[in-house]
Tab-separated table of C-alpha atoms and ligand atoms in Angstrom:
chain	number	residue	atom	x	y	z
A	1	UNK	CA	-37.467	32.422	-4.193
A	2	UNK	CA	-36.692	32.013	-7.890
A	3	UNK	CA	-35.860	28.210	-9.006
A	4	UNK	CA	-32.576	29.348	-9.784
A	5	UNK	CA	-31.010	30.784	-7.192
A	6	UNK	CA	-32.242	27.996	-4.513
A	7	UNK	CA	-29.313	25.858	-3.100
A	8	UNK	CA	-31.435	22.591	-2.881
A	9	UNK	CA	-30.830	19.844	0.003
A	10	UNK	CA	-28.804	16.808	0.221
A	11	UNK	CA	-31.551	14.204	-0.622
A	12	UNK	CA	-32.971	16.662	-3.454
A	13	UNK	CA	-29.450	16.787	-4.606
A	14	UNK	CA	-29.312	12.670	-4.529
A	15	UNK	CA	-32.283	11.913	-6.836
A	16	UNK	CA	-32.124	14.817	-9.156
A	17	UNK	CA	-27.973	16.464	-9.655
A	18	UNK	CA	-26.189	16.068	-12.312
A	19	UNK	CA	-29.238	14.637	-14.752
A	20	UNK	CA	-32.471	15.956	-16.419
A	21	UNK	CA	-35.072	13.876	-18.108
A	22	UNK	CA	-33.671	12.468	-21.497
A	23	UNK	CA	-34.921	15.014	-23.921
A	24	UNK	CA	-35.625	12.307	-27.038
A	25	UNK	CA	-36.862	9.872	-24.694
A	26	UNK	CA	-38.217	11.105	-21.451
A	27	UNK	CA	-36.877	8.619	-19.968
A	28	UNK	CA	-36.549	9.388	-16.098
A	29	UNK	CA	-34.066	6.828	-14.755
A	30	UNK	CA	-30.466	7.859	-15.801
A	31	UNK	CA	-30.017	5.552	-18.783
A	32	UNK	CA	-26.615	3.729	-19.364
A	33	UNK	CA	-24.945	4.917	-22.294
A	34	UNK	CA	-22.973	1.600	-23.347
A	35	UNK	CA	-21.076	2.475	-25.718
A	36	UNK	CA	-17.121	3.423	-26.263
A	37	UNK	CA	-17.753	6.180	-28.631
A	38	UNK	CA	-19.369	9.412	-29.943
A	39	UNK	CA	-20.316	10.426	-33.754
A	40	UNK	CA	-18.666	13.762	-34.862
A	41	UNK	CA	-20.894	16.489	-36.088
A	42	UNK	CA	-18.377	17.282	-38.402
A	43	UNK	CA	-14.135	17.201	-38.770
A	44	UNK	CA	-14.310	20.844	-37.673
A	45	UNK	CA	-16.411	20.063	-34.147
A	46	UNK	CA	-14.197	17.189	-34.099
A	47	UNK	CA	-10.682	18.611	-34.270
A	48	UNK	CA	-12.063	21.881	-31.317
A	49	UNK	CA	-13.224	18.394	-29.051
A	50	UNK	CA	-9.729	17.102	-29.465
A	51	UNK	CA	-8.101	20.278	-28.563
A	52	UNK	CA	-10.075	20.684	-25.516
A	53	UNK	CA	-11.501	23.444	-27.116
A	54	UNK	CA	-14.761	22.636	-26.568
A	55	UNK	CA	-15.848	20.349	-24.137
A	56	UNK	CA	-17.707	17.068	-25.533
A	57	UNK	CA	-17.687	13.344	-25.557
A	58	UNK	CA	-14.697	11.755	-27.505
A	59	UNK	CA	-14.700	8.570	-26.090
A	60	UNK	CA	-15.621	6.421	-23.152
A	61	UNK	CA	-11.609	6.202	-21.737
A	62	UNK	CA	-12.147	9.894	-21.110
A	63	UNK	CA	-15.791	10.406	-20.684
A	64	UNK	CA	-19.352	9.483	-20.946
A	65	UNK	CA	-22.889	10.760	-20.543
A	66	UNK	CA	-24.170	8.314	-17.499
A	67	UNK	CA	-20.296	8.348	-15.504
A	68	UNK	CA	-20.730	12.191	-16.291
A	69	UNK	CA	-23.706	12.328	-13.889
A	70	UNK	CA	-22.765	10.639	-11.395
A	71	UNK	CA	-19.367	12.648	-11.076
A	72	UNK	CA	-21.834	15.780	-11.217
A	73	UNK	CA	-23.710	13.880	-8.368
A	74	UNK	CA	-21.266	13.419	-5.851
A	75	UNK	CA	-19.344	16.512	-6.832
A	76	UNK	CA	-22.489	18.403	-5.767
A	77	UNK	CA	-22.943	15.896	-2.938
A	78	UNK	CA	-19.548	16.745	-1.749
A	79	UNK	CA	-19.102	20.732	-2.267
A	80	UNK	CA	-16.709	19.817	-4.820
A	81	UNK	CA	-16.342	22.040	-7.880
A	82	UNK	CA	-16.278	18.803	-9.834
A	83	UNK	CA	-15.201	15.139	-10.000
A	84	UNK	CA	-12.994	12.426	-12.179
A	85	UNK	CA	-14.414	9.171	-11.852
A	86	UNK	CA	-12.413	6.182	-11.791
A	87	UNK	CA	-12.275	1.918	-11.976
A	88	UNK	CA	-11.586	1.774	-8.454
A	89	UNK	CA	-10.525	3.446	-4.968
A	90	UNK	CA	-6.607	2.608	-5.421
A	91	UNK	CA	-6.827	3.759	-9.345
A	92	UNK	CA	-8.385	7.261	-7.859
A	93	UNK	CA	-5.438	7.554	-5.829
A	94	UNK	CA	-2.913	6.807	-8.384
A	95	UNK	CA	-4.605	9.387	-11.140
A	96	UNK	CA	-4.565	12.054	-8.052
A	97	UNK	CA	-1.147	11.523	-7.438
A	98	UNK	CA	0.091	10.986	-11.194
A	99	UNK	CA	-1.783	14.280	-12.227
A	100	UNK	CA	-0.480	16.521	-8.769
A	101	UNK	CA	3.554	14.954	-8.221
A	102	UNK	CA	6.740	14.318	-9.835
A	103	UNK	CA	9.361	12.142	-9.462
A	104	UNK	CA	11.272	13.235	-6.567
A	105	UNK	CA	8.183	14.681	-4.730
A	106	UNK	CA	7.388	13.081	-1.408
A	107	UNK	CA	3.957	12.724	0.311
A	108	UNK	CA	3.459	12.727	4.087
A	109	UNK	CA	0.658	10.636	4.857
A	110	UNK	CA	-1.040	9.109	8.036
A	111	UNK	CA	-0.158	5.733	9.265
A	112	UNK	CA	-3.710	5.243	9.757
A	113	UNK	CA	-5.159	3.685	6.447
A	114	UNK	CA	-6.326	0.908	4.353
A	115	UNK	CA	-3.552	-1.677	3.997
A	116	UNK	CA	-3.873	-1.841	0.250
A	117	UNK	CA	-2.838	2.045	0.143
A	118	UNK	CA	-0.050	1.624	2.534
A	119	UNK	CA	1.212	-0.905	0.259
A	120	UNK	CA	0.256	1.490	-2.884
A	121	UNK	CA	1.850	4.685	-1.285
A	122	UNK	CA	5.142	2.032	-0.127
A	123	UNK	CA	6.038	-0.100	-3.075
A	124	UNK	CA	3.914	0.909	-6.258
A	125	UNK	CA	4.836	5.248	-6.055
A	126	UNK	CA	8.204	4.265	-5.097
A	127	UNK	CA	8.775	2.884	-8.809
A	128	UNK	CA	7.219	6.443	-9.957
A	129	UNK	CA	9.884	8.319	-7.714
A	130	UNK	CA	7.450	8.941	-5.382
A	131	UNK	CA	8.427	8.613	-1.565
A	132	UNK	CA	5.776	8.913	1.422
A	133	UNK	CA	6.238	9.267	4.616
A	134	UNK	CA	3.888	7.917	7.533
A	135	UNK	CA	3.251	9.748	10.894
A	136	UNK	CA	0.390	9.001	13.769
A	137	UNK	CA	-1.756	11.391	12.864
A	138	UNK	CA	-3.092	12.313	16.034
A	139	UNK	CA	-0.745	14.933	16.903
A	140	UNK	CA	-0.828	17.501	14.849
A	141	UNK	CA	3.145	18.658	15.915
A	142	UNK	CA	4.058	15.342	14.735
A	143	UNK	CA	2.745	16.013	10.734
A	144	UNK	CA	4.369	19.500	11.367
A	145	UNK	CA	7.817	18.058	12.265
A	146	UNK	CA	7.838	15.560	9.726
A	147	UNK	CA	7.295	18.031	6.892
A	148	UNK	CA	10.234	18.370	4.880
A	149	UNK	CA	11.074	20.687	1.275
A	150	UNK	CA	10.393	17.841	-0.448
A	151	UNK	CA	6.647	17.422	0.544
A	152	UNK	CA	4.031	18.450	-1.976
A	153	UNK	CA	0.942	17.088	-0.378
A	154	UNK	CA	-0.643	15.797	3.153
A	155	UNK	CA	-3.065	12.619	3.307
A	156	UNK	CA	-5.253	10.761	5.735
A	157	UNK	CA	-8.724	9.114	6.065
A	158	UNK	CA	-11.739	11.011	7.610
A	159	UNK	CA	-12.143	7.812	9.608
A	160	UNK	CA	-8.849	5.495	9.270
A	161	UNK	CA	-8.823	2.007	8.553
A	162	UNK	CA	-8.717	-0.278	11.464
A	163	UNK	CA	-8.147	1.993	14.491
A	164	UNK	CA	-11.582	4.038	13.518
A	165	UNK	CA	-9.532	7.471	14.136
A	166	UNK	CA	-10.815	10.644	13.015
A	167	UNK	CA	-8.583	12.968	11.210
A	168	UNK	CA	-8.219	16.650	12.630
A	169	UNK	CA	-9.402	18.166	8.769
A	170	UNK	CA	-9.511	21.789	9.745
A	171	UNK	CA	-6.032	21.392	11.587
A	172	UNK	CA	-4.568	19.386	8.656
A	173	UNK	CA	-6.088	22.006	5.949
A	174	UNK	CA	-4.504	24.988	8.180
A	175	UNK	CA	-0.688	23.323	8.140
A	176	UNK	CA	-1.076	22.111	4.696
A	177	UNK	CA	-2.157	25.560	3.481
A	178	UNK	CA	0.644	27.170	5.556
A	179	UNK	CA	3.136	25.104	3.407
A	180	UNK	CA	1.285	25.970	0.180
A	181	UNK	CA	0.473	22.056	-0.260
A	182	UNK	CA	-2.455	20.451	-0.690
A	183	UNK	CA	-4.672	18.579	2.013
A	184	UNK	CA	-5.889	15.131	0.002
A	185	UNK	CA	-8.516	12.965	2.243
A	186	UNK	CA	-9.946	9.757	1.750
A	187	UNK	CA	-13.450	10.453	3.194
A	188	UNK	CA	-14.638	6.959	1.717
A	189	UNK	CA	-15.893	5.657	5.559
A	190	UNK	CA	-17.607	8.955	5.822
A	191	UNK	CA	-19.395	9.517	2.948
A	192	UNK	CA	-20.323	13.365	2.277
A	193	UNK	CA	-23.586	12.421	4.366
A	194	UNK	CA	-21.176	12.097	7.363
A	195	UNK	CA	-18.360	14.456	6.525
A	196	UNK	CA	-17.758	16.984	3.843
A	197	UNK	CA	-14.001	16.866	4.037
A	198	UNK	CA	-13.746	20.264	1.616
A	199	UNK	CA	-16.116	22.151	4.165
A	200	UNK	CA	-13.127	22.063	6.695
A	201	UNK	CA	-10.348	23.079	4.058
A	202	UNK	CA	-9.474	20.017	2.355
A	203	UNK	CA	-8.442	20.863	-1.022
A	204	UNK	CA	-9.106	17.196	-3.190
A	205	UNK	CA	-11.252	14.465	-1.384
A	206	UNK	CA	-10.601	10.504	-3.104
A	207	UNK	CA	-13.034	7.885	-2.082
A	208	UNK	CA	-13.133	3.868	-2.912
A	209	UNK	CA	-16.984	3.999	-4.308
A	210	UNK	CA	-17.184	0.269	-4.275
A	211	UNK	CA	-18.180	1.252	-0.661
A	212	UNK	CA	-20.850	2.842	1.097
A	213	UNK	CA	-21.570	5.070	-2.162
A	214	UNK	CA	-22.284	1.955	-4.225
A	215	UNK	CA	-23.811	0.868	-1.097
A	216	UNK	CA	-24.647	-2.862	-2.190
A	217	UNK	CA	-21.024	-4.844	-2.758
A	218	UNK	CA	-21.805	-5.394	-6.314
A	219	UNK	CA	-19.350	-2.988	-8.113
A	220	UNK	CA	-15.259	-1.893	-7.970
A	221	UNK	CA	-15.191	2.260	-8.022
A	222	UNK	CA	-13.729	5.233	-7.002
A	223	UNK	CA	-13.808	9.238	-7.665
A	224	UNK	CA	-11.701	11.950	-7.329
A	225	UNK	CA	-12.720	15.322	-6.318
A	226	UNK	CA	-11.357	18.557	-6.382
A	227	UNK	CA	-12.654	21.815	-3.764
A	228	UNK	CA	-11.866	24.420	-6.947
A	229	UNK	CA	-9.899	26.268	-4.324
A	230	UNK	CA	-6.463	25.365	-4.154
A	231	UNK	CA	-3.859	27.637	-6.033
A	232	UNK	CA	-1.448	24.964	-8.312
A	233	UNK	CA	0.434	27.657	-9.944
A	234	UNK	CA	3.659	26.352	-8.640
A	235	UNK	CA	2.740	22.532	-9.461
A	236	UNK	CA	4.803	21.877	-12.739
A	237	UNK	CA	2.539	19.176	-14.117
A	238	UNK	CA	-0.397	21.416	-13.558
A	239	UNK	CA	0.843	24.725	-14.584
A	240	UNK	CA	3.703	23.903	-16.951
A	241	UNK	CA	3.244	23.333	-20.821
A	242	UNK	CA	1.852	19.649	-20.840
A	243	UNK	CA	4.110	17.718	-23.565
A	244	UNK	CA	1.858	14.974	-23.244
A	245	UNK	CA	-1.179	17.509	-24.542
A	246	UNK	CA	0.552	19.746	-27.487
A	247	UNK	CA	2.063	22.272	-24.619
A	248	UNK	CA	-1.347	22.621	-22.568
A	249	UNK	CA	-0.661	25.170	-19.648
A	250	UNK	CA	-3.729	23.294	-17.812
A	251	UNK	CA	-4.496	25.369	-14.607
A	252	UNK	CA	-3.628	28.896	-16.671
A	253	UNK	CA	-6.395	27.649	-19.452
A	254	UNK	CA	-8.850	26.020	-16.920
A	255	UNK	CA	-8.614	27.959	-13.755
A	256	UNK	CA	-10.027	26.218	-10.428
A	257	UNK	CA	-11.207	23.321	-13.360
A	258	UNK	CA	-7.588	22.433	-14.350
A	259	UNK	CA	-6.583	19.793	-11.510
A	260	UNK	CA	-9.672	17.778	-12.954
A	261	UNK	CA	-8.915	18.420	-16.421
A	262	UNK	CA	-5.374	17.438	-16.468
A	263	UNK	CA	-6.653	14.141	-14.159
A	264	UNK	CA	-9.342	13.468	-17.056
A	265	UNK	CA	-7.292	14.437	-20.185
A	266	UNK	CA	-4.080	13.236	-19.138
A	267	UNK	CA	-3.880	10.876	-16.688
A	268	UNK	CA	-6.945	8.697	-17.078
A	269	UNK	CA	-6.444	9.080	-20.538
A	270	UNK	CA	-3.052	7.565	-20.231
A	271	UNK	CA	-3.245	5.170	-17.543
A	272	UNK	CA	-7.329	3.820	-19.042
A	273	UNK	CA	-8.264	3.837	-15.411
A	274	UNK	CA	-11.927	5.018	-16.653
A	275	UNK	CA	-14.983	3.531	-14.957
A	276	UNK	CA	-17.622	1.732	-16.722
A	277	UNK	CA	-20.614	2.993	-17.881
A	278	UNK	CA	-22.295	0.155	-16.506
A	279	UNK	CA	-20.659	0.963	-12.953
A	280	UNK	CA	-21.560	4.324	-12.877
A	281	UNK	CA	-25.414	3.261	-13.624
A	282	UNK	CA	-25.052	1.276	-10.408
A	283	UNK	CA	-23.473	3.965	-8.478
A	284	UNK	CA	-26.033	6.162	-9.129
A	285	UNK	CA	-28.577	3.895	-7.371
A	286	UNK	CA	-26.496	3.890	-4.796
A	287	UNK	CA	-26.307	7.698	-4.066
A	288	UNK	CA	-30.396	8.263	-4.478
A	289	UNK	CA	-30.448	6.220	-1.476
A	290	UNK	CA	-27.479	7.612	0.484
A	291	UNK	CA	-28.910	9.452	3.375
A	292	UNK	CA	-31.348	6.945	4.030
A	293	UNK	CA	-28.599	4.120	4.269
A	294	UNK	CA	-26.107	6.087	6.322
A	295	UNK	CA	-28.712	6.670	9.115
A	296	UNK	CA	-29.598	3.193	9.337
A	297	UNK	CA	-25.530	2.248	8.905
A	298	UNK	CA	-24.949	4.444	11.756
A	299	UNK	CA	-27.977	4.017	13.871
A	300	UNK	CA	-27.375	0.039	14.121
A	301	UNK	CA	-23.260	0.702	14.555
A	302	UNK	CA	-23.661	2.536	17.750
A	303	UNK	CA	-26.196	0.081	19.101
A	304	UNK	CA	-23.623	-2.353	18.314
A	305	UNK	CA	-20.445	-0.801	19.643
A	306	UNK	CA	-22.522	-0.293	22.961
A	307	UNK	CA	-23.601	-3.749	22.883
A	308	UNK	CA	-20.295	-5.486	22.378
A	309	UNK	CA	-18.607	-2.488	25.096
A	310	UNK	CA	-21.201	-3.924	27.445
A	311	UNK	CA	-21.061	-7.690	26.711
A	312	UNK	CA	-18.409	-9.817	29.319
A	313	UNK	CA	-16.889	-11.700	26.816
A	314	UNK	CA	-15.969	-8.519	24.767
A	315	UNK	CA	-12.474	-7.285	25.910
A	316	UNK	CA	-12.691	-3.858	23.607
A	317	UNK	CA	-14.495	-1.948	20.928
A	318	UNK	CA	-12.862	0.742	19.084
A	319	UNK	CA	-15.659	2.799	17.969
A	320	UNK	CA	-15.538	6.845	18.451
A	321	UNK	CA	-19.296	6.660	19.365
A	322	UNK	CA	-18.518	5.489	22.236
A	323	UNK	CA	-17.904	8.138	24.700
A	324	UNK	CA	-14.539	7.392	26.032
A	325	UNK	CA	-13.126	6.722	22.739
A	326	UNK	CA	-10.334	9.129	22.651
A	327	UNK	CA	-11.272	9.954	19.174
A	328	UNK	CA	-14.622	10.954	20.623
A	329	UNK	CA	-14.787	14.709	20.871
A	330	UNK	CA	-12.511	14.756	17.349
A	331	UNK	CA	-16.206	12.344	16.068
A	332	UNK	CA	-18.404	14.876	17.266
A	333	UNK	CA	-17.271	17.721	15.263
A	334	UNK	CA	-16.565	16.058	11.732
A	335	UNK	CA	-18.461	13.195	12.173
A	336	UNK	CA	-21.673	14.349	14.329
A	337	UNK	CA	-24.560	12.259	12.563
A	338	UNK	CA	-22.156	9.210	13.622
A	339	UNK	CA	-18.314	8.214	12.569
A	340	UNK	CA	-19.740	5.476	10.701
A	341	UNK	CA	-20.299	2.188	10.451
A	342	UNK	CA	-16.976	0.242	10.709
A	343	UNK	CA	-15.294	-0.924	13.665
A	344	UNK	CA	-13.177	-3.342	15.168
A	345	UNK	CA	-13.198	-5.103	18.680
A	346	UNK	CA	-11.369	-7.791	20.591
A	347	UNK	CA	-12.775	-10.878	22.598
A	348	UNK	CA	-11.484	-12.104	26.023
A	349	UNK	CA	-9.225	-15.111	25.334
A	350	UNK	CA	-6.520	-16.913	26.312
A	351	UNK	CA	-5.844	-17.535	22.936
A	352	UNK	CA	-7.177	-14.335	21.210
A	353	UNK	CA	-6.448	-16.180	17.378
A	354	UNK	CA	-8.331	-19.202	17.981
A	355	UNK	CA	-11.009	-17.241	19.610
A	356	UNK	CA	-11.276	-14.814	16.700
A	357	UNK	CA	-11.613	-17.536	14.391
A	358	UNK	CA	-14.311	-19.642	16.410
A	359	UNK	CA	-16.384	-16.620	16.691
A	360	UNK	CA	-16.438	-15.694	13.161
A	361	UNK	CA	-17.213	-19.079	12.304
A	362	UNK	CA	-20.027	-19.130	14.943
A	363	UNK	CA	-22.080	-16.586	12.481
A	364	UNK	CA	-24.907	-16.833	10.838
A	365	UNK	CA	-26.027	-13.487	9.240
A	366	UNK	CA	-22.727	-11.668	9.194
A	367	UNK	CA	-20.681	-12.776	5.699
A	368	UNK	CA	-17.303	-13.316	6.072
A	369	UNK	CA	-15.145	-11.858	3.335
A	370	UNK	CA	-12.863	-8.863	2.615
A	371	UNK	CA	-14.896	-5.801	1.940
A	372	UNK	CA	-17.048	-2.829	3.814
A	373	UNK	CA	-19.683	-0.369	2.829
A	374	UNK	CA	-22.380	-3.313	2.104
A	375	UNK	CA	-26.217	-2.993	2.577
A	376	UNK	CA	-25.157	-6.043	4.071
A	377	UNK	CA	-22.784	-6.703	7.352
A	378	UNK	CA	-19.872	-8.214	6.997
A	379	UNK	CA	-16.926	-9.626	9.209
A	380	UNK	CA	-13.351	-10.371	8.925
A	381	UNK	CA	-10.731	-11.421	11.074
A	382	UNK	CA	-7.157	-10.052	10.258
A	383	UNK	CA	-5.255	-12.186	12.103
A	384	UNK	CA	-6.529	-15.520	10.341
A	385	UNK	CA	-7.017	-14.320	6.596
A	386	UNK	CA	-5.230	-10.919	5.705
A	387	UNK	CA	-2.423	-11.097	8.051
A	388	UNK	CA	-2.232	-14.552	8.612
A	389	UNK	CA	1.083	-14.969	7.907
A	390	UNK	CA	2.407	-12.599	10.604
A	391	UNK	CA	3.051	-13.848	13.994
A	392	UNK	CA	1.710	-11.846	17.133
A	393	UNK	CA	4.318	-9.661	17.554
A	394	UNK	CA	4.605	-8.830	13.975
A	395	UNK	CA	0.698	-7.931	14.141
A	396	UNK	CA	1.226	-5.985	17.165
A	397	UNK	CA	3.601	-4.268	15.170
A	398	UNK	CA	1.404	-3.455	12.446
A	399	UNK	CA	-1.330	-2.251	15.003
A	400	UNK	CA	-3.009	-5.416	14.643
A	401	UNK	CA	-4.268	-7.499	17.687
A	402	UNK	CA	-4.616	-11.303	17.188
A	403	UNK	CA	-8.196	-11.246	18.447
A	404	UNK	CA	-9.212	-8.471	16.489
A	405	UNK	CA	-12.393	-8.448	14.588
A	406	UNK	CA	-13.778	-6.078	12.166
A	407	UNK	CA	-17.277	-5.192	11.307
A	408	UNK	CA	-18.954	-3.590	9.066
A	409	UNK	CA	-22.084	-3.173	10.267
A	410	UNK	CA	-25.487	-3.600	7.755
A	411	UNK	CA	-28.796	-3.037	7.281
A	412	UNK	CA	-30.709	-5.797	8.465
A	413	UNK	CA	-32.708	-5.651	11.308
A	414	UNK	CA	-31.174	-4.664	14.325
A	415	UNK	CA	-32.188	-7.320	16.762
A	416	UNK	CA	-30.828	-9.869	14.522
A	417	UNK	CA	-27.452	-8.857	14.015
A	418	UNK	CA	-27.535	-8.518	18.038
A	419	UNK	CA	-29.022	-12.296	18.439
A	420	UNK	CA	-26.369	-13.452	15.740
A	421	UNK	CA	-23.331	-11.721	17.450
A	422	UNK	CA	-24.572	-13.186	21.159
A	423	UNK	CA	-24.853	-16.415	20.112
A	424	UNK	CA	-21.239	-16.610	18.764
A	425	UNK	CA	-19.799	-14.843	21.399
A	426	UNK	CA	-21.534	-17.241	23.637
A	427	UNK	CA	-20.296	-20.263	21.291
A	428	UNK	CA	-16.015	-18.806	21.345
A	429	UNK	CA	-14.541	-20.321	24.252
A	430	UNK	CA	-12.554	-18.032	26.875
B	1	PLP	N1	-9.666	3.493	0.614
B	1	PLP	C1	-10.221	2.799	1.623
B	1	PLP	C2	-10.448	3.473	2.940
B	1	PLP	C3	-10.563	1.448	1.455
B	1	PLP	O1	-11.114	0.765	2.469
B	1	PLP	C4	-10.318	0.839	0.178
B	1	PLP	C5	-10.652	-0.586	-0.055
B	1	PLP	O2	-10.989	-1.329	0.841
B	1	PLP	C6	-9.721	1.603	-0.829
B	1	PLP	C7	-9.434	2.931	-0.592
B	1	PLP	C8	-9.440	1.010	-2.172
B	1	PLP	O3	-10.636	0.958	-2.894
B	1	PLP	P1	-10.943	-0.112	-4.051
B	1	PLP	O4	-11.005	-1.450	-3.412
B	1	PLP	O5	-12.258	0.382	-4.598
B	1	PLP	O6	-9.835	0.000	-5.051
């Protein structure tokens, strides 16, 4: 088969999109390009880069050589037609929702996420006019009924943050389309080594890189992709003359591109939510090892999940590897090489907050501090540091039990992280 036309494989795709050798130096490693800005050929080149005439670095707000390969990286990584990178997970939420809604617009999203976006999607759009709505997204009649004229877009994580629940993509993709909205996922516990939300219909994918696509805890990140497929004619900020870029009709000059371009040209522009060069160096790393990580990420959850389901002083582990999680089947179609790597689980006790605390202060190899997606695993306990200030009921509100831990499960040897978990379950009293 001629070079050309071959669709290479995931791990080819890891190591080499996005990036060939440095032609003046040969250099093989992406190299960092630190620097905020770009010489002009001439005022001529220089007016046709302003214009978006010609596409070209400007300056580092808006784009750079080693943040462009990575966003050609995971774009190709995730079937994306391209990708916007960003200074975080919650700043690629805000650019995707600046550059798709206006004030007014309403977002129906599920209950099942990261606290910080809850609180994001709550407080923060609400001073942009932006209202969202929450619904269990199991049900799929439930996200039906709650749709109202005023909703532009659905949202939910591929696996959501605490409960471990697995979106219904295709299902989501199907109703969203029927409404002529977009589906938006945050696939960030996935991964596209996991799940490739846009292979099931959704139409722009967000992910907090800081995690598992970093993979190491050592850098704040996110992207924002966009399928190419989804028709934003009748999106005003899209499609409309763009005062804020000399009357730019963005999706009639850029096609299945525009989305991106108004995210890149506009809205990072305008908000500076740009990712370093630095960062994006680091990311990199992170994705030529991907594959290799996820396997191990998932191959040491499961063994966990089924130790701690087995172990008497474990009360119950919320994992959809395990097979009577009712998220189970759901985990075997969009999630089949594993649904990841974080969990949660409560311990037997007649005073589940004292117990939580005990155990986590019983470990040795698991760190304690608020973050996931490490080469390294990692434990917190809601009820004593996040949500301490809740009382039980209010937690059991918020879906939260007072014993509940959460893990995020690393790399390290497997029969270590066993020994270390035993030995502080066996040091928590009942
Ligand atoms: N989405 C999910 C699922 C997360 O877990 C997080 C952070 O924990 C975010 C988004 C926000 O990402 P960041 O911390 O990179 O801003």
């Amino acid at each position: 088969m001629a070079q050309e036309k071959r669709k290479f494989g995931f791990e080819t795709r890891m190591l080499h999109a996005g990036h060939i050798p440095d032609p003046v130096t040969g250099a093989r490693a992406v190299p960092i390009y630190q620097t905020t800005s770009y010489v002009f050929e001439d005022t001529d080149k220089a007016a046709q880069l302003f214009e978006l005439k010609q596409y070209g670095n400007i300056y580092t707000r808006i784009n750079n050589p080693t943040t462009a390969t990575f966003e050609e990286r995971i774009a190709s990584l995730e079937n994306a037609t391209g990708a916007v990178a960003t200074a975080s997970g919650m700043a690629a939420q805000m650019t995707t929702m600046m550059t798709l809604l206006e004030p007014g617009d309403e977002i129906l999203s599920s209950a099942h996420l990261y606290g910080g976006t809850v609180t994001q999607f709550t407080h923060t759009f609400r001073k942009l006019g932006i209202t969202v709505h929450f619904v269990d997204p199991t049900n799929i009649d439930d996200w039906a009924a709650a749709i109202t004229p005023k909703t532009r877009a659905l949202y939910g994580e591929t696996i959501g943050n605490p409960k471990g629940s697995i979106l219904d993509i295709e299902a989501l993709a199907d109703l969203a389309h029927a409404h002529k909205m977009p589906l938006i996922v945050d696939s960030t516990f996935a991964t596209p080594y996991l799940c490739r939300p846009i292979d099931w219909g959704a139409d722009l994918v967000v992910h907090s890189a800081t995690k598992f696509l970093g993979g190491h805890g050592n850098s704040i990140a996110g992207v924002l992709l966009d399928s190419g497929k989804f028709d934003f004619s009748s999106y005003a900020t899209i499609a409309n003359p763009d005062p804020a870029y000399h009357g730019l009709k963005f999706y009639e000059t850029f096609g299945h591109y525009g989305f991106l371009m108004k995210a890149r040209a506009v809205t990072v522009r305008d908000t500076g939510a740009a990712l370093s060069p630095f960062n994006a160096f680091l990311l990199i790393q992170g994705l030529e090892t991907l594959s290799l990580r996820m396997e191990r990420h998932v191959q040491n959850a499961q063994a966990i999940a089924q130790f701690l389901y087995d172990h008497p002083k474990v009360d119950w582990v919320a994992y959809a590897g395990l097979a009577d999680n009712p998220y189970h089947a759901l985990a075997q179609k969009y999630t089949p090489k594993g649904p990841g790597a974080i969990f949660t689980f409560g311990i037997k006790a007649s005073n589940p907050r004292a117990a939580g605390k005990e155990f986590i202060e019983s470990l040795h190899l698991f760190s304690h501090l608020a973050n996931v997606g490490d080469a390294r695993s990692l434990v917190i306990h809601p009820a004593s540091t996040t949500h301490q200030q809740l009382s039980d009921e209010e937690l059991a509100a918020g879906g939260v039990d007072a014993g509940m831990i959460r893990l995020s499960i690393g790399l390290e040897t497997l029969e270590d992280l066993l020994w270390d978990l035993d030995q502080a379950l066996q040091a928590t009293s009942a």
